Coordinates of C-alpha atoms in Angstrom, one line a residue:
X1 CA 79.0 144.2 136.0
X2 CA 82.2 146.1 136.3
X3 CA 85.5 144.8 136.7
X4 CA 88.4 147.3 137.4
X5 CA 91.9 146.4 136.2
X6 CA 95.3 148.6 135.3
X7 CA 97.6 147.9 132.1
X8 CA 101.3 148.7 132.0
X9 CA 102.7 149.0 129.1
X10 CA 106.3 148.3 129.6
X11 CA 107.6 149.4 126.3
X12 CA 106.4 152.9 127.1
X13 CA 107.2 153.0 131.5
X14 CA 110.4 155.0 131.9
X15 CA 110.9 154.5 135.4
X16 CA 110.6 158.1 136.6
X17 CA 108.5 157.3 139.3
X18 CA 106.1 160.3 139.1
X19 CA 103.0 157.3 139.7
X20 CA 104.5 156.7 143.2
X21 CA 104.7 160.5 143.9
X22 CA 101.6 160.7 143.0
X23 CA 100.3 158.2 145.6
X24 CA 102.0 159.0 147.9
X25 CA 101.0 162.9 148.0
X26 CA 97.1 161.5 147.5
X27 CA 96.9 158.9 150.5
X28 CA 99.5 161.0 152.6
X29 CA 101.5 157.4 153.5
X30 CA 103.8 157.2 156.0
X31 CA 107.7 157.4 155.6
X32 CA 108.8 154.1 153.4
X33 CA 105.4 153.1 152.7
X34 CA 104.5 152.7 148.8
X35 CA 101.3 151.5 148.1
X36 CA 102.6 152.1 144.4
X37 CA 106.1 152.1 143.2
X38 CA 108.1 150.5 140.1
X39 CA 110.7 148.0 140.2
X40 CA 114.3 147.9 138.5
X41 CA 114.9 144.8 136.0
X42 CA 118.2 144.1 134.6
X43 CA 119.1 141.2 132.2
X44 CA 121.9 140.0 130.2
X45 CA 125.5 140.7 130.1
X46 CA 127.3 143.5 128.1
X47 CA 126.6 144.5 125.1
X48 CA 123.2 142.7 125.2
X49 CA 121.9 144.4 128.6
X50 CA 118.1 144.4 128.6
X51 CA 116.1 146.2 131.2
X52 CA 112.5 147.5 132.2
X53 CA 110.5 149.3 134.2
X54 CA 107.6 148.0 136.4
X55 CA 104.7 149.1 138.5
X56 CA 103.4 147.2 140.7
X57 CA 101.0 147.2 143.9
X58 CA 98.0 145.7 144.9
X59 CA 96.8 144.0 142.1
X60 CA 93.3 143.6 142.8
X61 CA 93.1 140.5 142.3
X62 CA 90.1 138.1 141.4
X63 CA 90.8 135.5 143.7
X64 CA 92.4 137.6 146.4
X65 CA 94.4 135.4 149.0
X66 CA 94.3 138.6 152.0
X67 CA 90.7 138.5 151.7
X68 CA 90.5 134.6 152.4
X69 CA 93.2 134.4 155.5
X70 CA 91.5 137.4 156.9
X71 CA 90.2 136.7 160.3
X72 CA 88.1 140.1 160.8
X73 CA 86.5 140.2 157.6
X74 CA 88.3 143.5 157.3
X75 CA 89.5 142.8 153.9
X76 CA 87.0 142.7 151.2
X77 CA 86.2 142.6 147.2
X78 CA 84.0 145.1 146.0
X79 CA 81.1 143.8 143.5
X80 CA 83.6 146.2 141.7
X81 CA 86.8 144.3 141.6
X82 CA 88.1 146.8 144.0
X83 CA 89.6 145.2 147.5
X84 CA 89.2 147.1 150.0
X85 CA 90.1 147.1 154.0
X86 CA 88.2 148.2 157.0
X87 CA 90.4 149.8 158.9
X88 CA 88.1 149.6 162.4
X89 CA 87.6 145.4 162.0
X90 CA 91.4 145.2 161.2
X91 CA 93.7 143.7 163.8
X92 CA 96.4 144.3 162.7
X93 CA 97.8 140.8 162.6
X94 CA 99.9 140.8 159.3
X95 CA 98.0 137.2 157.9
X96 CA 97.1 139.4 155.1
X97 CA 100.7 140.8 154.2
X98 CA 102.1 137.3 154.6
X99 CA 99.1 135.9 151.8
X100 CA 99.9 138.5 149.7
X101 CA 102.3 137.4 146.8
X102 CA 102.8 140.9 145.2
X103 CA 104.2 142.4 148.9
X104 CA 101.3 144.9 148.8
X105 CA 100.6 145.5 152.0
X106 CA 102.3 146.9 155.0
X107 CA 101.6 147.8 158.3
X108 CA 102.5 151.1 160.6
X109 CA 102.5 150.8 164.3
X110 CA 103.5 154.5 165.2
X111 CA 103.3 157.9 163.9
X112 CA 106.0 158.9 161.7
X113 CA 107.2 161.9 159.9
X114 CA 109.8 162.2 156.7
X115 CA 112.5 164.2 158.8
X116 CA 112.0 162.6 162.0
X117 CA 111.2 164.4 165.2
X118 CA 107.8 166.9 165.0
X119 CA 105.3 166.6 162.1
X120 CA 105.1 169.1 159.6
X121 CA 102.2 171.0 158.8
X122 CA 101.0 169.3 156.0
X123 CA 101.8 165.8 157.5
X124 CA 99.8 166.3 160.7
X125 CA 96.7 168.1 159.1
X126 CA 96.3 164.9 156.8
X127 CA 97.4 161.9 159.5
X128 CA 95.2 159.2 159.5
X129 CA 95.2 157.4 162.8
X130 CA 93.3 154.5 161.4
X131 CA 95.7 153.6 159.7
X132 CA 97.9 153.0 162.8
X133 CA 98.4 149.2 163.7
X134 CA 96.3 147.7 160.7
X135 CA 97.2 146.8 157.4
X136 CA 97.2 148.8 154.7
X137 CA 97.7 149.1 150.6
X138 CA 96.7 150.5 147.4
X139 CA 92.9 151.6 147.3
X140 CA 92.8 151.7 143.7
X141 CA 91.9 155.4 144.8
X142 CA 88.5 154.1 145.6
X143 CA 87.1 157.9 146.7
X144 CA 87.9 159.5 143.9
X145 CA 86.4 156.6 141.6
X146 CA 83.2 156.8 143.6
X147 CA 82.8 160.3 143.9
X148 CA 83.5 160.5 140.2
X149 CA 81.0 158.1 139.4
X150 CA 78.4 159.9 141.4
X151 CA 79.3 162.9 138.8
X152 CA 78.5 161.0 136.1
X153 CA 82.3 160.3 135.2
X154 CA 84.1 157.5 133.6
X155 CA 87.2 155.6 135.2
X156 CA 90.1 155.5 133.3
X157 CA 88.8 158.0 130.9
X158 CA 88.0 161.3 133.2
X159 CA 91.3 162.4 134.6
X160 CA 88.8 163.2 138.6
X161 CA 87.8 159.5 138.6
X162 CA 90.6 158.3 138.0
X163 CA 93.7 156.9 140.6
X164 CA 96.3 159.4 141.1
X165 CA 99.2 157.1 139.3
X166 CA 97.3 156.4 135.9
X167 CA 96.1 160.2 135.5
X168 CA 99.6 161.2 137.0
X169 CA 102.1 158.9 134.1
X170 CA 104.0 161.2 132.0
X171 CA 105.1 158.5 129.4
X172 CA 101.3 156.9 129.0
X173 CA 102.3 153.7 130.3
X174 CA 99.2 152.7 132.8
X175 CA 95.6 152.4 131.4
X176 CA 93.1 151.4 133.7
X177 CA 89.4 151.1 132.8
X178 CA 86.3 148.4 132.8
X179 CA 87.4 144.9 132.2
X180 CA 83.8 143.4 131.7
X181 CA 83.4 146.2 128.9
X182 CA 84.4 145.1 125.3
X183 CA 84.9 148.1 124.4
X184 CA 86.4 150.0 126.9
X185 CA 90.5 150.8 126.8
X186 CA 91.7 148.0 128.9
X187 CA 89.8 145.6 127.0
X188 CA 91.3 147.0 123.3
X189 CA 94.4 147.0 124.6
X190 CA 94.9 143.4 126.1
X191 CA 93.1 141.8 122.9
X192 CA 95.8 143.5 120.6
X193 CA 98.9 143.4 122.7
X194 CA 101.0 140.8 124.2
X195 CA 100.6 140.8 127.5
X196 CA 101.0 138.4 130.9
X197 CA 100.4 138.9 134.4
X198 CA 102.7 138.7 137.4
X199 CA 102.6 135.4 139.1
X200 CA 99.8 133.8 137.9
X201 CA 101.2 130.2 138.3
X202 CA 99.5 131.0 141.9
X203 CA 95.9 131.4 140.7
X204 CA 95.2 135.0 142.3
X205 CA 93.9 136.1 139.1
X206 CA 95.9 139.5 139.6
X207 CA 94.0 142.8 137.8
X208 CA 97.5 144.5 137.0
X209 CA 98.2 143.5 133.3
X210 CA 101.8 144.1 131.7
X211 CA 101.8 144.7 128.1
X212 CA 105.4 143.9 126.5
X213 CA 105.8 143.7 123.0
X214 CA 103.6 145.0 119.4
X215 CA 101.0 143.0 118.3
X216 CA 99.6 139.8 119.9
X217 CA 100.1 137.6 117.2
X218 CA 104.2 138.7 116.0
X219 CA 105.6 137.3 119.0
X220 CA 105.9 133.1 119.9
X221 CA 104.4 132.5 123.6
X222 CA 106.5 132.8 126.6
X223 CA 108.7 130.5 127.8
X224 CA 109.5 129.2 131.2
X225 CA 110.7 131.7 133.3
X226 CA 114.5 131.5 134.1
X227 CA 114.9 131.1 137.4
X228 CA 118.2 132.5 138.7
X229 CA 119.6 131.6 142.3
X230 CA 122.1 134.4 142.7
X231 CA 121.0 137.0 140.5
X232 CA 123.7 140.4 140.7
X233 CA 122.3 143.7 141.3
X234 CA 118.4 142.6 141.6
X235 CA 118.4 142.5 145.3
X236 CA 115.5 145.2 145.5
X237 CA 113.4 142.2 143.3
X238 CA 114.3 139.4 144.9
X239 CA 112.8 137.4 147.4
X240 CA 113.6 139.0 151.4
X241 CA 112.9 137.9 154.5
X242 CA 109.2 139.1 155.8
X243 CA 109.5 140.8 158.5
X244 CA 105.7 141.3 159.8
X245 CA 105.9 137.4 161.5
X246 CA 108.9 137.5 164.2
X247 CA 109.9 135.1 167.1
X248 CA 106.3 136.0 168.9
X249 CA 104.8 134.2 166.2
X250 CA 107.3 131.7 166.0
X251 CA 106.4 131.1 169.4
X252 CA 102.4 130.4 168.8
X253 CA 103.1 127.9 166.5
X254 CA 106.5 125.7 168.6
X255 CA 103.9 126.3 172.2
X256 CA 100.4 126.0 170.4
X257 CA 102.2 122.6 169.0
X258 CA 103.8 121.4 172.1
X259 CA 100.3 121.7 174.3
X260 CA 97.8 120.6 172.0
X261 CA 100.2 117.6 171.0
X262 CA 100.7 116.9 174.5
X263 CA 97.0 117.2 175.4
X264 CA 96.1 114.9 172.2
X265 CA 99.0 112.4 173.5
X266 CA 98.2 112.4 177.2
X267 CA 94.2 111.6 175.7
X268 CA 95.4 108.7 173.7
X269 CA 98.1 107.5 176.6
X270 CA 94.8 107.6 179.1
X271 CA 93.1 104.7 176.6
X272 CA 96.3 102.4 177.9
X273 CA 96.9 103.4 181.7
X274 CA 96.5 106.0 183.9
X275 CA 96.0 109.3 182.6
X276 CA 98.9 111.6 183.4
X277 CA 96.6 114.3 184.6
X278 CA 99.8 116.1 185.9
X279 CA 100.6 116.8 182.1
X280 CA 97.2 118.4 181.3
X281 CA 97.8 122.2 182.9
X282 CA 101.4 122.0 181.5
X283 CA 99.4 121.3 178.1
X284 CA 96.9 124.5 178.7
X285 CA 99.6 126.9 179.4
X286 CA 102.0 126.0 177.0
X287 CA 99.1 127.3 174.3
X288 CA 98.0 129.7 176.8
X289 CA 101.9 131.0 176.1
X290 CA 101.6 130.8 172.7
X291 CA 98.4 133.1 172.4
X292 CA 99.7 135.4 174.7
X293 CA 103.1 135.8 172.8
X294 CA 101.0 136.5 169.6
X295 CA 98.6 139.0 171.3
X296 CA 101.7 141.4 171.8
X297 CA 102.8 140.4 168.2
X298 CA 98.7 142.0 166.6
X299 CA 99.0 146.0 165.8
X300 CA 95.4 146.3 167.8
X301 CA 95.4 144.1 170.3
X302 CA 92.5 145.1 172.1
X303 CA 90.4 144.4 169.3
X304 CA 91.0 140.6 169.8
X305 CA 88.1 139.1 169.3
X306 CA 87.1 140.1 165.9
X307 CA 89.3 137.4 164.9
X308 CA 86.4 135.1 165.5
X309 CA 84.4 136.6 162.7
X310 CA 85.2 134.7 159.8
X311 CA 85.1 131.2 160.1
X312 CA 83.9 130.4 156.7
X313 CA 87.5 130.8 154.7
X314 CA 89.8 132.2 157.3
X315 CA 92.5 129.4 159.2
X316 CA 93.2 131.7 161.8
X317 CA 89.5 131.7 162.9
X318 CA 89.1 128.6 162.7
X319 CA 92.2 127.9 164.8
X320 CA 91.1 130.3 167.6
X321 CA 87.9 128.9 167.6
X322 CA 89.7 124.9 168.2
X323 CA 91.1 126.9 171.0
X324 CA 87.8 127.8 173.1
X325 CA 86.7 123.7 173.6
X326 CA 90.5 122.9 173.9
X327 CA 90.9 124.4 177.1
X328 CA 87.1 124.3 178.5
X329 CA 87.2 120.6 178.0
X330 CA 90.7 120.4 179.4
X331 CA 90.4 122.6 182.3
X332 CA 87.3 120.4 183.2
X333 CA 89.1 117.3 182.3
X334 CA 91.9 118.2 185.0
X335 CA 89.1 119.4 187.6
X336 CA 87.1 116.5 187.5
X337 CA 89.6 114.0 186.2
X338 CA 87.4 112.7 183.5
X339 CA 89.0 110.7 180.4
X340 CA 86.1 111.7 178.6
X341 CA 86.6 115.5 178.8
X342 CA 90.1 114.7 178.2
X343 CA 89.7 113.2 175.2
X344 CA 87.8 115.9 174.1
X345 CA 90.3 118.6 174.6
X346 CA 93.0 116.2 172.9
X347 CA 90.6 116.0 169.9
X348 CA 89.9 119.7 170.1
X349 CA 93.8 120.1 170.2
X350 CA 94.3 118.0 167.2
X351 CA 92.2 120.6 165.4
X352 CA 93.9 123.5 166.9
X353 CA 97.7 122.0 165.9
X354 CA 95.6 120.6 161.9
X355 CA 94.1 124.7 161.9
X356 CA 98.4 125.7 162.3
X357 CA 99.6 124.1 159.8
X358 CA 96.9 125.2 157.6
X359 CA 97.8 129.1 158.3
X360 CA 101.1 128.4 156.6
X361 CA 99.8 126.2 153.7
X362 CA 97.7 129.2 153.2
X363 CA 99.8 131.8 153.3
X364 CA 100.8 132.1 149.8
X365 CA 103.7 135.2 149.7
X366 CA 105.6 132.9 151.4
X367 CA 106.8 129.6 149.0
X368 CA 108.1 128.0 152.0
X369 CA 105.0 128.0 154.0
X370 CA 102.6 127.4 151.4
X371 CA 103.9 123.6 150.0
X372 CA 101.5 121.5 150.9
X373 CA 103.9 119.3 152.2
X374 CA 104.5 121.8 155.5
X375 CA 100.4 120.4 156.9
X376 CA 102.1 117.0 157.9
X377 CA 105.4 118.6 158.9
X378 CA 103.3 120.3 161.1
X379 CA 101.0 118.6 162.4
X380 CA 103.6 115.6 162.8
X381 CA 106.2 117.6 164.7
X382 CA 103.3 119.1 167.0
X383 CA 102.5 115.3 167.8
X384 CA 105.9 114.6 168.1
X385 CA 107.2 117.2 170.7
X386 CA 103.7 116.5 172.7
X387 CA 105.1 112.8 172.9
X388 CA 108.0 114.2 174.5
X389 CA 107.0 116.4 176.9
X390 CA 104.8 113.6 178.1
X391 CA 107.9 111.4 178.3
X392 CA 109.1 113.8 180.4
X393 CA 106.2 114.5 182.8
X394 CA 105.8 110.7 183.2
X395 CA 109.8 110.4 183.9
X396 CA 109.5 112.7 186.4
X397 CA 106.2 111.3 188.3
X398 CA 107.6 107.9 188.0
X399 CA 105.0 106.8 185.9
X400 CA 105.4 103.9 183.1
X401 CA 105.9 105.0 180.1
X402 CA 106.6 102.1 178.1
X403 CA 103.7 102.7 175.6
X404 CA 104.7 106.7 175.4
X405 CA 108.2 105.6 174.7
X406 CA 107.4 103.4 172.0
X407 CA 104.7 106.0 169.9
X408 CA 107.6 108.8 170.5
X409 CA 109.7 106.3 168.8
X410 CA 107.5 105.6 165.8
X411 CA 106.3 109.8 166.0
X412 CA 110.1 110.6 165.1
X413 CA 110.4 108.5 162.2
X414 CA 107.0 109.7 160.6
X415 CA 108.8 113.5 161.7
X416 CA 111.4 112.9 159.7
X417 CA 109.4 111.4 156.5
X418 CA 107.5 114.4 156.6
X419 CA 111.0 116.7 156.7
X420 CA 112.2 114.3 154.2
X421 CA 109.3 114.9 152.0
X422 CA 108.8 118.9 152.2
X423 CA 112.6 119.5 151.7
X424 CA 112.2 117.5 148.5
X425 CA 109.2 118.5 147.5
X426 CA 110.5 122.3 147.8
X427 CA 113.8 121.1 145.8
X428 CA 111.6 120.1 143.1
X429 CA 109.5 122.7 142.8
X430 CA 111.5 125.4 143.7
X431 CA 111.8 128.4 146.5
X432 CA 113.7 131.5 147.0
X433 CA 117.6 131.0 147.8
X434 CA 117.4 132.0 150.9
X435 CA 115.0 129.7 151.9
X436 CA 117.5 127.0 151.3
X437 CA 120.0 128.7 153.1
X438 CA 118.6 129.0 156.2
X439 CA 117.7 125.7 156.5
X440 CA 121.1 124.4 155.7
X441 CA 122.5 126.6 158.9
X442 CA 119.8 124.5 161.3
X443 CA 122.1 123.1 163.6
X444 CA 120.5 119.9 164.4
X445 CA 116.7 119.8 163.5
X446 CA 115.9 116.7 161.9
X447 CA 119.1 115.7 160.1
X448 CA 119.8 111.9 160.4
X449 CA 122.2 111.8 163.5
X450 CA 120.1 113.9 165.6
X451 CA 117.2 112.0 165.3
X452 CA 118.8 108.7 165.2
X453 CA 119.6 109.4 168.6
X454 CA 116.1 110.6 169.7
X455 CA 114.6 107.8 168.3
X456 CA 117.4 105.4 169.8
X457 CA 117.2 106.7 173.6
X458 CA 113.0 106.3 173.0
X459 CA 113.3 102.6 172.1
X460 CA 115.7 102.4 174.5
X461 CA 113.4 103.8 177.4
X462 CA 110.9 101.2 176.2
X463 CA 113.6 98.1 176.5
X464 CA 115.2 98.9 179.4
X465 CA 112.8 99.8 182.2
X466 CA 115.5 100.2 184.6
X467 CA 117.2 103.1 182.5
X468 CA 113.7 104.7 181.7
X469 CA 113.4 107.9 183.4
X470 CA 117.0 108.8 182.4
X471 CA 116.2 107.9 178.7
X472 CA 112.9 109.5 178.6
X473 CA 114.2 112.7 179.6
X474 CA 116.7 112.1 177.2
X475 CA 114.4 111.1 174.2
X476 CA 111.7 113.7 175.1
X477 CA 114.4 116.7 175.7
X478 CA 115.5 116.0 172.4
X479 CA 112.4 115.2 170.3
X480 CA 111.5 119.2 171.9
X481 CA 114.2 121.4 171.4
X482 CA 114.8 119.4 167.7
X483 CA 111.3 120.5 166.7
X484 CA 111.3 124.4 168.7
X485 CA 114.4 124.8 166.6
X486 CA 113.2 123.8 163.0
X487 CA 109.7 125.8 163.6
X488 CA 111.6 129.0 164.9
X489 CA 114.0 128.9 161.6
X490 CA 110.6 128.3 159.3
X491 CA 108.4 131.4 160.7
X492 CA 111.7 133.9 161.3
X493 CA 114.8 132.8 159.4
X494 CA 113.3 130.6 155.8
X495 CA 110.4 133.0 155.7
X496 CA 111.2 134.7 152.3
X497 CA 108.8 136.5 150.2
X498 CA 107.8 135.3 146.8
X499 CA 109.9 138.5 145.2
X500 CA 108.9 140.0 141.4
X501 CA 109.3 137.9 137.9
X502 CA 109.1 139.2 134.6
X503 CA 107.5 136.3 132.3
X504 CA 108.9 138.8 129.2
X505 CA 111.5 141.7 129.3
X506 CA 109.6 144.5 126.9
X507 CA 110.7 145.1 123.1
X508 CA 111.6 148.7 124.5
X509 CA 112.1 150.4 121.3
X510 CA 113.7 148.7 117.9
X511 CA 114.8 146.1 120.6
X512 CA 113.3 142.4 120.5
X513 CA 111.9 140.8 123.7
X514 CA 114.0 138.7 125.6
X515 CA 113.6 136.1 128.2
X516 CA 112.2 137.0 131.5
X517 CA 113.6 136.9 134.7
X518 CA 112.7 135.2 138.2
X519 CA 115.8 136.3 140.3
X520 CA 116.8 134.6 143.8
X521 CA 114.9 132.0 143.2
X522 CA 116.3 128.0 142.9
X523 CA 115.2 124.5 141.8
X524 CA 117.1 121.1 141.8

């Protein structure tokens, strides 16, 4: 077997960034795209300053979490250790990008030149219109590798096999070469030299290997990385806000788990009464809103329903898949007036709101999605904002609601043991600062008052049949716009990337290693 992998030796990496030239004039990527550039570190305080140089890119990693998520299929491992992407199964949907915990990949909607305005010559003879609307990274120069291979050639060792940024390095400091070979230069080098790789807490298994002081055995093990919340001048390493996710799919997730909830509650309210069948189409096209919002969101819309073609790993699949029986057995339901088919679509909407939650957990560039306390966040607040838009519909029929009022009462409290629990739980284990932040600025979410007041007008509603309709409203209104406002702030405004830590600063010279460095990040 072969395994690809790169070293960087950051003793010898002088930051001169000749290896992202070099890709870039090999893969011809658009203005601002890098599949390969090197970071800026800066540690310490004057006179002990220490700093290094750092490639990074798509690591290639052994466990890679784009090629899980992926819905199409379009992102693969080679038998090589190479991932790859197929640009005419992508969609473009970014689920990928937001996995990624190494910022990899990117994706470009619309031809673009380095001066703006008309192409030059050199631009528009090598466009790629493939690679419009999908995501793309680092191919590990795959084309030359395999046409170098069919020569007879050796990666890592012929300069024509080789990727453009290892044979490109003017100070020596990337190696790439055979993994699963003993003997080969990769191998030599990581058996003798001190070495750790970028965020392997996370279990990627990531192929790019930093080398950072002499031999292996001079230096002690690494420490815990120092994390600092507000590190000064590291703002190119530290976490940012992803972009790729915005208020369209923001809006999937607060519809998707206000009409499945609702279809799920109006199900189980139907095993006590009368089913509310006037809440079952406001159920279907509150997640028939939410699918639409994130079809404008995908680079290649069109290409929709590839997302059905991996089921077998992928959450996004799955979810779109809980989708199809969710609003066949609902639109029946409502046509026929069946509780059975009813209950079917609320148990196919269970899945669909349980498949949501599990996008996020999944998604690991993103520490504040992936917790695994944000599943019952989820799937709570979905439940809970579908038992109060059923208040609602039932206040305004005229319908008794007294059971509805009651589970909205006890779904608020669990809502708020599951807030309760993923703050905490982030606190403990820590999350970029700006996570933090943007949850402190929610203006009413589930802090205590707020829902004190939900839960209160609920109970109430259940109590007081007199005052029910006005409290429903009340209770319901509230339980709604609470949860629409916590779920917009998590997908657009607490979304931060996971950033770059150094385990190790390098030697760098006569110099000593020194601690590493995981900047904007904090833990209680």
């Amino acid at each position: 077997m072969t395994r690809y992998a790169i070293v960087a030796d950051l003793n010898r990496c002088v930051g001169c960034q000749t290896c992202t030239s070099a890709c870039k004039h090999a893969n011809n990527t658009a203005p601002g795209i890098q599949w390969r550039k090197v970071l800026d570190f800066e540690t310490g305080a004057f006179p002990t300053v220490n700093r290094a140089f750092v490639p990074v890119g798509c690591m290639h990693c052994d466990e890679p979490s784009c090629r899980d998520v992926c819905p199409t299929t379009a992102t693969r491992k080679r038998d090589d250790g190479i991932v790859t992407i197929d640009y005419d199964l992508c969609i473009g949907c970014a689920y990928c990008a937001v996995a990624c915990p190494y910022q990899a990949r990117s994706r470009v909607d619309l031809p673009a030149s380095a001066y703006g305005g008309k192409a030059m010559r050199h631009e528009a003879l090598r466009e790629d219109p493939a690679r419009l609307g999908v995501a793309q990274k680092c191919t590990l120069c795959v084309d030359l590798i395999d046409a170098g291979r069919a020569r007879g050639l050796v990666p890592g060792v012929d300069a024509a096999a080789t990727p453009a940024c290892v044979s490109s390095c003017i100070a020596g400091a990337l190696t790439m070469g055979d993994l699963d070979d003993p003997e080969s230069n990769v191998s030599q080098l990581l058996r003798s030299k001190r070495h750790f790789r970028m965020h392997e807490e996370l279990g990627n298994g990531p192929n790019i290997h930093y080398l950072y002081d002499g031999e292996i055995g001079d230096v002690a093990p690494p420490e815990a990385v120092p994390y600092v919340a507000e590190p000064v001048g590291l703002a190119s390493v530290s976490p940012r806000l992803q972009t790729k996710w915005d208020w369209r799919a923001a809006a999937n997730f607060v519809f998707g788990g206000t009409g499945t909830g609702l279809m799920a509650m109006t199900a189980l309210a139907a095993l006590t009464g009368p089913a509310s069948w006037a809440a079952v189409p406001l159920a279907l096209i509150f997640v028939m809103a939410g699918l639409i919002c994130i079809w404008f969101e995908i680079g290649r819309p069109w290409r929709f329903l590839n997302v059905y073609l991996n089921p077998f790993t992928s959450w996004m699949t799955r979810e779109a898949m809980a989708a199809l029986p969710f609003f066949g057995f609902g639109a029946l339901a409502w046509l026929l007036g069946s509780p059975v088919l009813l209950a079917l679509s609320g148990l196919s909407g269970l899945a669909f709101l349980y498949c949501q939650a599990r996008i996020l957990r999944a998604a690991k560039g993103i520490p504040a999605w992936r917790h695994p306390a944000v599943v019952p966040l989820i799937v709570t607040t979905g439940l809970t904002e579908g038992a109060g838009a059923l208040a609602v519909v039932m206040a305004a029929t005229g319908t008794e609601a007294r059971a509805v009022a009651l589970a909205l009462t006890a779904l608020v409290g669990l809502r708020a043991w599951a807030w309760t629990r993923y703050r905490g739980g982030l606190q403990r284990e820590g999350a970029p600062t700006g996570a933090f932040a943007a949850f402190a600025r929610i203006k009413a979410g589930f802090s205590a008052a707020p829902q004190a007041l939900v839960a209160a007008a609920a109970l109430a509603a259940a109590l007081v049949p007199a005052a029910q309709p006005v409290l429903l409203v009340m209770a319901g209104l509230g339980a709604l716009l609470t949860g629409w406002e916590v779920k917009h702030v998590l997908i657009t405004r607490a979304a931060f990337d996971q950033g770059y830590a150094l385990n190790r600063m390098p030697a760098r010279g006569a110099g000593k290693s020194s601690p590493g460095i995981k900047p904007g990040w904090f833990r209680a």
